[in-house]
Tab-separated table of C-alpha atoms in Angstrom:
chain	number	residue	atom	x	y	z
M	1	UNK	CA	30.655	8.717	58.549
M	2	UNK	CA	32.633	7.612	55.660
M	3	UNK	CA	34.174	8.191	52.135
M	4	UNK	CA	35.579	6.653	49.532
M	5	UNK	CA	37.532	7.008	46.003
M	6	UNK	CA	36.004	4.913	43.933
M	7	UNK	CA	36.574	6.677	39.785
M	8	UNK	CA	35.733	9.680	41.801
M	9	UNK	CA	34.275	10.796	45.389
M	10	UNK	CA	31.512	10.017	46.900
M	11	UNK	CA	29.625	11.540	50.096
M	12	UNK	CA	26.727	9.777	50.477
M	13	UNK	CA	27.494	7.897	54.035
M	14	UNK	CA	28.392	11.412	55.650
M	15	UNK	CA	25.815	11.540	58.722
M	16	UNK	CA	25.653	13.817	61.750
M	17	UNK	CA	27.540	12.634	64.807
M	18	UNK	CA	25.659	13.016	67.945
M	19	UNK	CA	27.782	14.187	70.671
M	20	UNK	CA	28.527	17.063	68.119
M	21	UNK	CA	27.394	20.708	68.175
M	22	UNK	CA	24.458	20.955	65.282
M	23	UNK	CA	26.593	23.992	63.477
M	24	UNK	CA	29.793	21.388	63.757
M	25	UNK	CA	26.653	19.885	61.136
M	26	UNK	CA	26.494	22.209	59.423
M	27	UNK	CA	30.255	23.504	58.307
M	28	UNK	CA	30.464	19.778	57.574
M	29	UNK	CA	27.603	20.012	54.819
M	30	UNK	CA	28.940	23.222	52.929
M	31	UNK	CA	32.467	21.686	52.985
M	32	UNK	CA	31.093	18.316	51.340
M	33	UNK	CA	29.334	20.662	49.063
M	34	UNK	CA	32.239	22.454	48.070
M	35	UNK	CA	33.984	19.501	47.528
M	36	UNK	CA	30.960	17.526	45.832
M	37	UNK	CA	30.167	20.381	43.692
M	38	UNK	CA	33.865	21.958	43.042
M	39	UNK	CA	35.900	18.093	43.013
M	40	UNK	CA	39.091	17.847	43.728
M	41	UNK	CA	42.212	19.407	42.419
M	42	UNK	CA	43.433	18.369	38.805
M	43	UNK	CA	46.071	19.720	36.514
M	44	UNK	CA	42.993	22.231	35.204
M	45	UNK	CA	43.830	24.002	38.863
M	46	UNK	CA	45.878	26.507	37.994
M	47	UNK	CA	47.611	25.950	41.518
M	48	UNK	CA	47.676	21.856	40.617
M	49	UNK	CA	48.476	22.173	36.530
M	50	UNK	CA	51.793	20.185	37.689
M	51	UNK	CA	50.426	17.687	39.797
M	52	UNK	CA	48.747	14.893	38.530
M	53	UNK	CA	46.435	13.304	40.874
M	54	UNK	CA	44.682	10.325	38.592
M	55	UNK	CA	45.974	7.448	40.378
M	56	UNK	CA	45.331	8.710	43.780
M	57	UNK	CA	41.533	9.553	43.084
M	58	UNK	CA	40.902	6.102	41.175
M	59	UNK	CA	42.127	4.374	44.499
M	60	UNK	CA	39.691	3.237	46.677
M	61	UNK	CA	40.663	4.546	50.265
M	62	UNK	CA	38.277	3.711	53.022
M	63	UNK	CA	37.871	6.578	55.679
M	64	UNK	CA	39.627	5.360	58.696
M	65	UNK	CA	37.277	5.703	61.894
M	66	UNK	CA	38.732	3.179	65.037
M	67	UNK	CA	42.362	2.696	66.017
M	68	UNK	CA	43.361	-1.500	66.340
M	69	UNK	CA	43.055	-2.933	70.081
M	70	UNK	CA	45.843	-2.525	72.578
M	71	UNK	CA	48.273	-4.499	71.543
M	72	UNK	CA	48.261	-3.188	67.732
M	73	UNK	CA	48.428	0.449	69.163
M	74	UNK	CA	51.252	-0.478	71.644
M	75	UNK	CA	53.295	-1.650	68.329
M	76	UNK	CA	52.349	1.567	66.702
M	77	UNK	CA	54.150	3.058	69.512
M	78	UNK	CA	56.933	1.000	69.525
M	79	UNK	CA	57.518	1.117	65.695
M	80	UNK	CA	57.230	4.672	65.946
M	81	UNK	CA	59.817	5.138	68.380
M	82	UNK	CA	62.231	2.842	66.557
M	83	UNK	CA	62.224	5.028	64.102
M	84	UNK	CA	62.419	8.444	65.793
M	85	UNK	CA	64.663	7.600	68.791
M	86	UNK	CA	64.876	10.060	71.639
M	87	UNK	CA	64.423	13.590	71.471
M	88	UNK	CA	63.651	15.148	74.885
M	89	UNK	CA	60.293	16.035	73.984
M	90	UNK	CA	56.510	15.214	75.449
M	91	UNK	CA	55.437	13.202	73.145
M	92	UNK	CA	51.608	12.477	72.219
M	93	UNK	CA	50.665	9.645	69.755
M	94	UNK	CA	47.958	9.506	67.040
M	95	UNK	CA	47.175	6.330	64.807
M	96	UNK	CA	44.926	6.717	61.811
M	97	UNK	CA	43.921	10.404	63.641
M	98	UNK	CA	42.844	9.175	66.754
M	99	UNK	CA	44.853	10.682	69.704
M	100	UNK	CA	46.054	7.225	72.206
M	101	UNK	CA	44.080	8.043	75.606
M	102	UNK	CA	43.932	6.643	79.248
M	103	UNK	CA	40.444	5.038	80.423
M	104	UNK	CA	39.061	8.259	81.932
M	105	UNK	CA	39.706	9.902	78.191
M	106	UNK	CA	42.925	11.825	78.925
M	107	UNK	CA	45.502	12.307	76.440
M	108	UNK	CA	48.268	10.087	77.271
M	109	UNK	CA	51.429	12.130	77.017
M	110	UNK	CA	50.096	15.109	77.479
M	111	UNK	CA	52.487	17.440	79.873
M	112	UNK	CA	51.089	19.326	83.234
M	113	UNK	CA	51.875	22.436	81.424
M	114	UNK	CA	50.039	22.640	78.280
M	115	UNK	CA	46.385	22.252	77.969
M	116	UNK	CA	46.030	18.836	75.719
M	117	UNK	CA	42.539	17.619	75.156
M	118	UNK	CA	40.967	15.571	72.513
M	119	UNK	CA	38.742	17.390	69.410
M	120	UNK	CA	35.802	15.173	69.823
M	121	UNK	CA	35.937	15.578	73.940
M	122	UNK	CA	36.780	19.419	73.580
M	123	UNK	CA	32.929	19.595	71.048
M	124	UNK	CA	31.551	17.422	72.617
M	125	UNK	CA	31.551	19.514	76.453
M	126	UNK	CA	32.688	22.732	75.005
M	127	UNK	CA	32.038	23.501	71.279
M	128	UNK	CA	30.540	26.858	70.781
M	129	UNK	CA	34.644	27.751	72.191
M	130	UNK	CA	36.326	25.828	69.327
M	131	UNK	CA	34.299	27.786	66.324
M	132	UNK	CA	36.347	30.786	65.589
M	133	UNK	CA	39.656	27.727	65.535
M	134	UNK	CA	37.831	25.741	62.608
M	135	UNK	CA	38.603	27.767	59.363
M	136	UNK	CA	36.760	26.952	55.470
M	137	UNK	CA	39.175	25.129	53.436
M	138	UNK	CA	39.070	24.284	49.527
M	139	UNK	CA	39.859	20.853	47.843
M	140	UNK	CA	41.929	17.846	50.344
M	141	UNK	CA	41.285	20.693	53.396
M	142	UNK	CA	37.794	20.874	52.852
M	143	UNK	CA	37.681	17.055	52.445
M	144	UNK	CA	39.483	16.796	55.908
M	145	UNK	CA	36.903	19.551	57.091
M	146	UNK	CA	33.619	17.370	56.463
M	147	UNK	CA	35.334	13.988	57.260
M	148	UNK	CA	37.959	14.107	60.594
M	149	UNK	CA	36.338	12.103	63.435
M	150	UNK	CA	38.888	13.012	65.943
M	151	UNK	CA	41.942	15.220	66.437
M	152	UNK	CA	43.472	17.398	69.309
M	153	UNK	CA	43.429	20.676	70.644
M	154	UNK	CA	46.439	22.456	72.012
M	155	UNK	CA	46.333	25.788	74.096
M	156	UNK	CA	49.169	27.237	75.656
M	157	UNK	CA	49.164	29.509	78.103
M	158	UNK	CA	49.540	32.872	78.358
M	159	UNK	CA	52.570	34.198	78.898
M	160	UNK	CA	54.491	30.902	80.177
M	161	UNK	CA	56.951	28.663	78.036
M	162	UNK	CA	56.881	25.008	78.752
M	163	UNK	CA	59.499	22.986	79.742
M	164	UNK	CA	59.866	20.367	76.814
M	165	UNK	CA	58.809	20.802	72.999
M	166	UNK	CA	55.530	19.019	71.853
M	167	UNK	CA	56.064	16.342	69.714
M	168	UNK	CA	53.054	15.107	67.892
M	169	UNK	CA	53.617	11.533	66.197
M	170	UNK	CA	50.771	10.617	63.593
M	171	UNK	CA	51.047	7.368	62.884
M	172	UNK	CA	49.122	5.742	59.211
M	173	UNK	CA	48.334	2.314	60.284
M	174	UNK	CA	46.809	1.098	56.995
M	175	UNK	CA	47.504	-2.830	57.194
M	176	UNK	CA	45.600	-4.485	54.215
M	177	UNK	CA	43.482	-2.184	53.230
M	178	UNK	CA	43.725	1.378	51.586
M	179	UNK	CA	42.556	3.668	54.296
M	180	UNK	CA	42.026	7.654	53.991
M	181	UNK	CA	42.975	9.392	57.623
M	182	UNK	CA	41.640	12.577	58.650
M	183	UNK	CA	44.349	14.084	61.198
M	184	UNK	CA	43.043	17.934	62.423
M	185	UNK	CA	45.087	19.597	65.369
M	186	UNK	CA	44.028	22.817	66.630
M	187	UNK	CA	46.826	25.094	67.981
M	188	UNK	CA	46.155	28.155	70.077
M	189	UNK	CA	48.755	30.168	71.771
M	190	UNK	CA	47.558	32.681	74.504
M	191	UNK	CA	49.234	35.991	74.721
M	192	UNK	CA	53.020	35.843	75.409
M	193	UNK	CA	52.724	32.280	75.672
M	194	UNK	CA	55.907	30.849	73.981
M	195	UNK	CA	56.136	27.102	72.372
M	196	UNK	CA	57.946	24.555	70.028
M	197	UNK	CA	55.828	21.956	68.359
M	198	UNK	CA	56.664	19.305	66.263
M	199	UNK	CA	54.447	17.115	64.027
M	200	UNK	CA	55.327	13.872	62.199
M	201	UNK	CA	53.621	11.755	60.047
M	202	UNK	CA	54.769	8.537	59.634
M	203	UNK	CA	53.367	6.098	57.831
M	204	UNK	CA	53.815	2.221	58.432
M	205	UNK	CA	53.956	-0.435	55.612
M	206	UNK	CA	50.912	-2.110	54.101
M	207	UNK	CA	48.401	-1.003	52.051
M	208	UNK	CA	47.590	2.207	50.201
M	209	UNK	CA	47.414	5.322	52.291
M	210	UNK	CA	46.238	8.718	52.468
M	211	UNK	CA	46.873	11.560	54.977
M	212	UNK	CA	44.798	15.087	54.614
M	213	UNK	CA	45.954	16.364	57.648
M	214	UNK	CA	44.797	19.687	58.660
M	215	UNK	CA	46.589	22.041	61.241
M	216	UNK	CA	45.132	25.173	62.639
M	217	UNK	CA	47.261	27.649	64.258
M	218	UNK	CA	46.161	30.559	66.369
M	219	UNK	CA	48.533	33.331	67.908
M	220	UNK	CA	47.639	35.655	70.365
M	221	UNK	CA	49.095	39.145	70.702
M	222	UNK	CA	52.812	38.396	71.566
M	223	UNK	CA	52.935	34.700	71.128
M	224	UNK	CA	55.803	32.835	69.718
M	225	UNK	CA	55.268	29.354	67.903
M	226	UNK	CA	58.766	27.604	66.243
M	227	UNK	CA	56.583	24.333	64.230
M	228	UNK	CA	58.560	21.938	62.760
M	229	UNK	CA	56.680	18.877	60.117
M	230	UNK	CA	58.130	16.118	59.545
M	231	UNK	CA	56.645	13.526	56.896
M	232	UNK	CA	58.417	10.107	56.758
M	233	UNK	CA	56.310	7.952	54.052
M	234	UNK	CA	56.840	5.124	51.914
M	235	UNK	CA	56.053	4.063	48.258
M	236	UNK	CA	52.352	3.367	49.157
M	237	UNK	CA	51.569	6.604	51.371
M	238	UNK	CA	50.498	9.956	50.377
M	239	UNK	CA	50.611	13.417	51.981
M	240	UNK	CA	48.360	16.169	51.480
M	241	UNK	CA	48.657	18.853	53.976
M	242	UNK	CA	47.145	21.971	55.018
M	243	UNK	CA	48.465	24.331	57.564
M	244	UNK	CA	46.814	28.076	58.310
M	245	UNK	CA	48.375	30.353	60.958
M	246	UNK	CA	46.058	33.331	61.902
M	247	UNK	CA	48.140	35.933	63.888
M	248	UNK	CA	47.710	38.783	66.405
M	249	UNK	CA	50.109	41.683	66.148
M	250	UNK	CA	53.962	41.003	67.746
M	251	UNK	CA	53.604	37.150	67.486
M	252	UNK	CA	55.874	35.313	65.967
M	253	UNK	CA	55.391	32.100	63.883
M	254	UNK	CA	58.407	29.896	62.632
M	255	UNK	CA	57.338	26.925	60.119
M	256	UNK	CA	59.496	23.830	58.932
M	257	UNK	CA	58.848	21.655	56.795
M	258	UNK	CA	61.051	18.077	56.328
M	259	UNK	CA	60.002	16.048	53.733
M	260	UNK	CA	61.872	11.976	53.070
């Protein structure tokens, strides 16, 4: 699976995965379609006219598929924690949009409290659950949508509150080369099930990057979700996110958003 920006976009290397549900195929193939057929936002969108994205699309981002070998991710940690200090949260790590796991395949991080598993492990052994959670998007959203490789799901449980916030830390790792990264997270809070959650996207030094992170959110009757985003870049990373919150009657849903 791959994509690239090369005086435009181009498709052509998208191929089935095959631990994947076949209709996981298929959403993929209408969103490449939309996006093939449609392109990508330009200041003829009416809700683009003030953006101008002609540099970005001319730059030739690789999709990003593998995270670096040990040692490279346990500097991705440590960078990232440099830079975020301590904040009394359980905190899960993602580089390029790969969630960090244990040998058996279990999130590390993850608390006892809050169901944390991996996107590709959750459709691979259970994907015909995770359909109604994967919404149609339009332009950098539908990109995401044909492209992500990996993610995580989050489900927390009905009526309980954990006992620390969530802190997701999405780290860009882009070293010499411009890389594309396709972070999805699926939220879903059962009914009366209360939670804080906070994302951040950092991006380390190096080459060109782009983010087109996608975050679904899902609130059962009575749920309450305070989600805070955080996006620390640099001159040579770019940010294009989408966030959709479906809700059930009495939840509650507080968004941030923190921008530097």
């Amino acid at each position: 699976m791959s994509s690239a920006f090369e005086g435009g976009l181009s498709l052509s290397g998208l191929k089935p995965i095959a631990s994947e549900p076949s209709w996981l195929w298929d959403m993929r193939s209408e969103a490449a379609k939309r996006v093939s057929e449609g392109g990508l936002p330009s200041t003829k969108t009416e809700a683009w006219r003030y953006t101008n994205l002609r540099t970005l699309l001319s730059t030739a981002f690789k999709a990003s598929t593998s995270q670096a070998d040990k040692s490279g991710l346990q500097r991705c940690r440590e960078w990232a924690d440099a830079l975020l200090g301590d904040d009394d949260c359980s905190r899960i790590y993602l580089v390029n949009g790969i969630p960090l796991t244990d040998e058996s395949g279990q999130v590390i991080g993850a608390p006892s409290d809050i169901e944390v598993r991996t996107l590709s492990g959750h459709l691979a052994s259970d994907g015909e659950a995770l359909k109604p959670f994967l919404s149609k998007h339009e332009h950098f959203g539908a990109l995401n949508e044909a492209l992500f490789v990996d993610g995580l799901t989050i489900t927390a449980p009905a009526g309980k509150r954990p006992e620390k916030s969530l802190h997701l830390v999405h780290i860009s790792d882009p070293g010499e080369s411009e890389i594309s990264v396709y972070a999805k997270t699926i939220v879903v809070a059962k009914a009366n099930a209360e939670l804080t959650l906070v994302e951040s996207y950092l991006s380390k030094p190096g080459a060109a990057e782009l983010c087109t992170a996608v975050t679904e959110v899902y609130l059962s009757s009575g749920a309450k979700l305070d989600h805070l985003r955080i996006v620390e870049g640099n001159d040579t990373s770019n940010h294009l996110g989408t966030l959709a919150v479906r809700q059930d009657r009495d939840s509650s849903y507080v968004s941030r958003s923190v921008v530097m």
